[in-house]
CSV table of C-alpha atoms in Angstrom, one decimal:
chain,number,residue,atom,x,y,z
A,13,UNK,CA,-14.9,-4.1,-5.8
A,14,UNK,CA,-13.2,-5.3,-8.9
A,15,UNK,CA,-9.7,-6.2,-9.0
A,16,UNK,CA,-7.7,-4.1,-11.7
A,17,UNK,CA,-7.4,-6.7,-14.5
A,18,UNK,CA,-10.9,-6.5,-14.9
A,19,UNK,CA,-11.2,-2.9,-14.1
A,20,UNK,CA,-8.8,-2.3,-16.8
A,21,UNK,CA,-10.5,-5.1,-19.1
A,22,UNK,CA,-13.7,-2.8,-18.8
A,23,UNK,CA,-12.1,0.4,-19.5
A,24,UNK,CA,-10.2,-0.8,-22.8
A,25,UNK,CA,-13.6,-2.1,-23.9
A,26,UNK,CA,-15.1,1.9,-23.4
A,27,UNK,CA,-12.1,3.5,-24.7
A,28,UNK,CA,-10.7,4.4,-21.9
A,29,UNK,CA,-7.0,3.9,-19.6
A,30,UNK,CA,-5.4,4.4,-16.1
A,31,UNK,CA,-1.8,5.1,-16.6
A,32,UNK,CA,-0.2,2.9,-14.3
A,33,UNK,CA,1.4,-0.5,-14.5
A,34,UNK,CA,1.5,-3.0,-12.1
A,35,UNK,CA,2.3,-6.1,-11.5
A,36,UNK,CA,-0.2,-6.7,-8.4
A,37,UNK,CA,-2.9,-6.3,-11.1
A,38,UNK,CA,-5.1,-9.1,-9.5
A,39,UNK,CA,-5.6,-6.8,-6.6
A,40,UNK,CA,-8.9,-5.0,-5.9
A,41,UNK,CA,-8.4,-1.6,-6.2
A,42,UNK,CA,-9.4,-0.6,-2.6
A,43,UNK,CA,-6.6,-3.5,-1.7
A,44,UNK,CA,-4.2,-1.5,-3.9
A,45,UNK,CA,-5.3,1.5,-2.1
A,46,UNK,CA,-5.0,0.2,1.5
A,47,UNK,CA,-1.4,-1.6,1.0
A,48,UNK,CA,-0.1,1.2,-1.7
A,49,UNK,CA,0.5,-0.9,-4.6
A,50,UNK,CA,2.7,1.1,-7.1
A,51,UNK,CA,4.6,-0.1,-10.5
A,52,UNK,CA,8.1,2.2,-11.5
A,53,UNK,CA,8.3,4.5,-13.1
A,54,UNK,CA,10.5,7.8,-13.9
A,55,UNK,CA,9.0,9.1,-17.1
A,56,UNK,CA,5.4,9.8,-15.7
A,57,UNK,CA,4.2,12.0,-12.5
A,58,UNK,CA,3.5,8.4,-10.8
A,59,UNK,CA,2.9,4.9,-11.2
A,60,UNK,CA,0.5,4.4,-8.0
A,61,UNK,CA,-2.6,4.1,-8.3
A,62,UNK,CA,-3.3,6.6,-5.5
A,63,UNK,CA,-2.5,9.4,-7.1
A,64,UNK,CA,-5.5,9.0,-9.7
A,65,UNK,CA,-8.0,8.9,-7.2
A,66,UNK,CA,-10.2,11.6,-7.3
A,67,UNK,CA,-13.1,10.6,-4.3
A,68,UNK,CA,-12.9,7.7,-1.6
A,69,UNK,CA,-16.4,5.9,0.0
A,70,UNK,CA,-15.7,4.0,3.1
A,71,UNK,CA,-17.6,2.3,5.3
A,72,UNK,CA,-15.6,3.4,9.2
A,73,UNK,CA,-15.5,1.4,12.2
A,74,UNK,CA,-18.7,2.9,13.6
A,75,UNK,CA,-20.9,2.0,9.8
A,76,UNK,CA,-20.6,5.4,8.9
A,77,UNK,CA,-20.7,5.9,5.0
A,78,UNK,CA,-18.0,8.5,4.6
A,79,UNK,CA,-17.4,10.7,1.3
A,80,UNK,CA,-13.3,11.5,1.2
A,81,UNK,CA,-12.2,14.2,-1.3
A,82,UNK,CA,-10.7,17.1,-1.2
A,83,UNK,CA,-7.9,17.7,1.7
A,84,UNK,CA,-9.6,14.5,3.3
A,85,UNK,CA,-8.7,12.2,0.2
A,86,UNK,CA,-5.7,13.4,0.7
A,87,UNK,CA,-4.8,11.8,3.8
A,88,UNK,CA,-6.5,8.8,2.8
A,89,UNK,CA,-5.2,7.8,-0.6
A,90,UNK,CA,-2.9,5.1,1.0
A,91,UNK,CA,-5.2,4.4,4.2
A,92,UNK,CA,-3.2,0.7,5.3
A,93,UNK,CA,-6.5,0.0,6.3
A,94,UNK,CA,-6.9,1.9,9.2
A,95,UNK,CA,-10.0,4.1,7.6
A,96,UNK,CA,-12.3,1.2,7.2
A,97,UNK,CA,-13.7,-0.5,4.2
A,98,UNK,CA,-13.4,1.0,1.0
A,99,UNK,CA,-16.8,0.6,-0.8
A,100,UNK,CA,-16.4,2.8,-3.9
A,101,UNK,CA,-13.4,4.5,-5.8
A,102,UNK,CA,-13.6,7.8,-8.0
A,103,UNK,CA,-10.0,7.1,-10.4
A,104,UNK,CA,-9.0,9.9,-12.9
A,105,UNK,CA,-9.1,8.1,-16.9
A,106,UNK,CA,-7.3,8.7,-20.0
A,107,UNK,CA,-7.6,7.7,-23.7
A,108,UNK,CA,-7.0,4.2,-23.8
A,109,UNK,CA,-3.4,3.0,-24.8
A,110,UNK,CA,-1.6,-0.1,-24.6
A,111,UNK,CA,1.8,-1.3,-23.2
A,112,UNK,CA,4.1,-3.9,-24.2
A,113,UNK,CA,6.3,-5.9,-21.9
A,114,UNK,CA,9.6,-7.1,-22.8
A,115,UNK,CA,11.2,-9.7,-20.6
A,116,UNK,CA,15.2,-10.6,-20.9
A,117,UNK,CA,17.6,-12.7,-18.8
A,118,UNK,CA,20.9,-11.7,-18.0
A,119,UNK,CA,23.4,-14.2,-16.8
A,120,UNK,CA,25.9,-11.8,-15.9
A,121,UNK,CA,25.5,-9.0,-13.2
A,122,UNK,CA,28.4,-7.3,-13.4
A,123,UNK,CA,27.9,-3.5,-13.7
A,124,UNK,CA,24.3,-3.5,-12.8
A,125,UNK,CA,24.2,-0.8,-10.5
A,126,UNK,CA,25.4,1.2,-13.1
A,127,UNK,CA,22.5,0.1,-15.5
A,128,UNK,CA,19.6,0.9,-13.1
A,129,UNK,CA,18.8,4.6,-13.9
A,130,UNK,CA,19.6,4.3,-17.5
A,131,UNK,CA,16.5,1.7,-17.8
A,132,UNK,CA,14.4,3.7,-15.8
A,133,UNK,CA,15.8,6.7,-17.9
A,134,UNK,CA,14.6,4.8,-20.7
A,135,UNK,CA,11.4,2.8,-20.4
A,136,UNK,CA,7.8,3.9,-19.3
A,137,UNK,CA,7.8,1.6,-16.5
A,138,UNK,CA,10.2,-1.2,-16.1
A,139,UNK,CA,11.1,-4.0,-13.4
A,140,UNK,CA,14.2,-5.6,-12.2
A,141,UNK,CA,15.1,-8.6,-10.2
A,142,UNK,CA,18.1,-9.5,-9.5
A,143,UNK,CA,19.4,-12.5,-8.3
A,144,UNK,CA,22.4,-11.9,-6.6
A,145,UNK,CA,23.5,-15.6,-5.5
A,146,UNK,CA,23.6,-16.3,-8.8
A,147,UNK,CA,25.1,-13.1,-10.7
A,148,UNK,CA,22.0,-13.0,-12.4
A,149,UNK,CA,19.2,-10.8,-13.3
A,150,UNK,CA,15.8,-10.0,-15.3
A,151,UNK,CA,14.2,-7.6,-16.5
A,152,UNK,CA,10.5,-6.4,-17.8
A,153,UNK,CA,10.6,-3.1,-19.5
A,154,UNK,CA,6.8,-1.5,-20.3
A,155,UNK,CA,6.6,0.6,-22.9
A,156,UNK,CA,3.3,2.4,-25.0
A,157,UNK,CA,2.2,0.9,-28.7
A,158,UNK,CA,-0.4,2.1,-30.1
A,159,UNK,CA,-3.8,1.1,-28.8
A,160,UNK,CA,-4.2,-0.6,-32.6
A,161,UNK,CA,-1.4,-2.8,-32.5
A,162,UNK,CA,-2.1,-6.6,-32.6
A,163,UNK,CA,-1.6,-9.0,-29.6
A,164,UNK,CA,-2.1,-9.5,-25.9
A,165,UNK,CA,-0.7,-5.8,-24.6
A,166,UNK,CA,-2.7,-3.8,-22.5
């Protein structure tokens, strides 16, 4: 199974996206599957890979081959590992598109909880950590460019 970096490293290269971001990206995709693995998001229906499956393959306990879609798939999206071994995963694609991240320190805290929402409000994905011992905190806000523009984003 290939972990999502290089799933998405393929895709770009056939004009094609997932639209999720993650940073767990070095994950497989059944291991994102079995432990949930999600990025944040409020401007999109979801950020977790789950929800783009469209068809499961596991192997069960027994080494039964089993075909999960339908009402099935949807017990098994997030399976923590209790469904078996995922062999082979069915994910819904878009047009390709890239995202930047932009990361910036803050050495002040003060008033964060009242800046949460608006940078979730505001931000295709974004992710904060906070360092409370120190009244500090960072933050990495995604956001689309188009699939043209120059540089690393993806």
């Amino acid at each position: 199974m290939l972990r999502f970096n290089d799933l998405n490293d393929f895709l770009r290269h056939q004009g094609y996206a997932i639209n999720m971001v993650t940073e767990l990206a070095i994950f497989t995709s059944g291991g994102m599957l079995g432990s949930g693995t999600h990025g944040s998001t409020l401007t999109k229906p979801s950020n977790m890979l789950a929800d783009y499956v469209t068809e499961l393959k596991v192997v069960d306990g027994q080494g039964n081959v089993r075909v999960l879609n339908g009402d099935l798939l949807d017990a098994a999206r997030v399976n923590l590992g209790v469904l078996g071994v995922v062999v082979e995963v069915t994910l819904a694609l878009e047009d390709a598109f890239k995202v930047s991240a932009e990361v910036k320190g803050y050495r002040d805290d003060t008033g964060l909880e009242d800046k949460v929402l608006e940078i979730a409000r505001n931000n295709y994905s974004a992710n904060i950590a906070w360092f409370p011992g120190l009244g500090r905190y960072t933050t990495t806000l995604y956001n689309p460019v188009p699939a043209g523009t120059p540089g690393q984003a993806y």
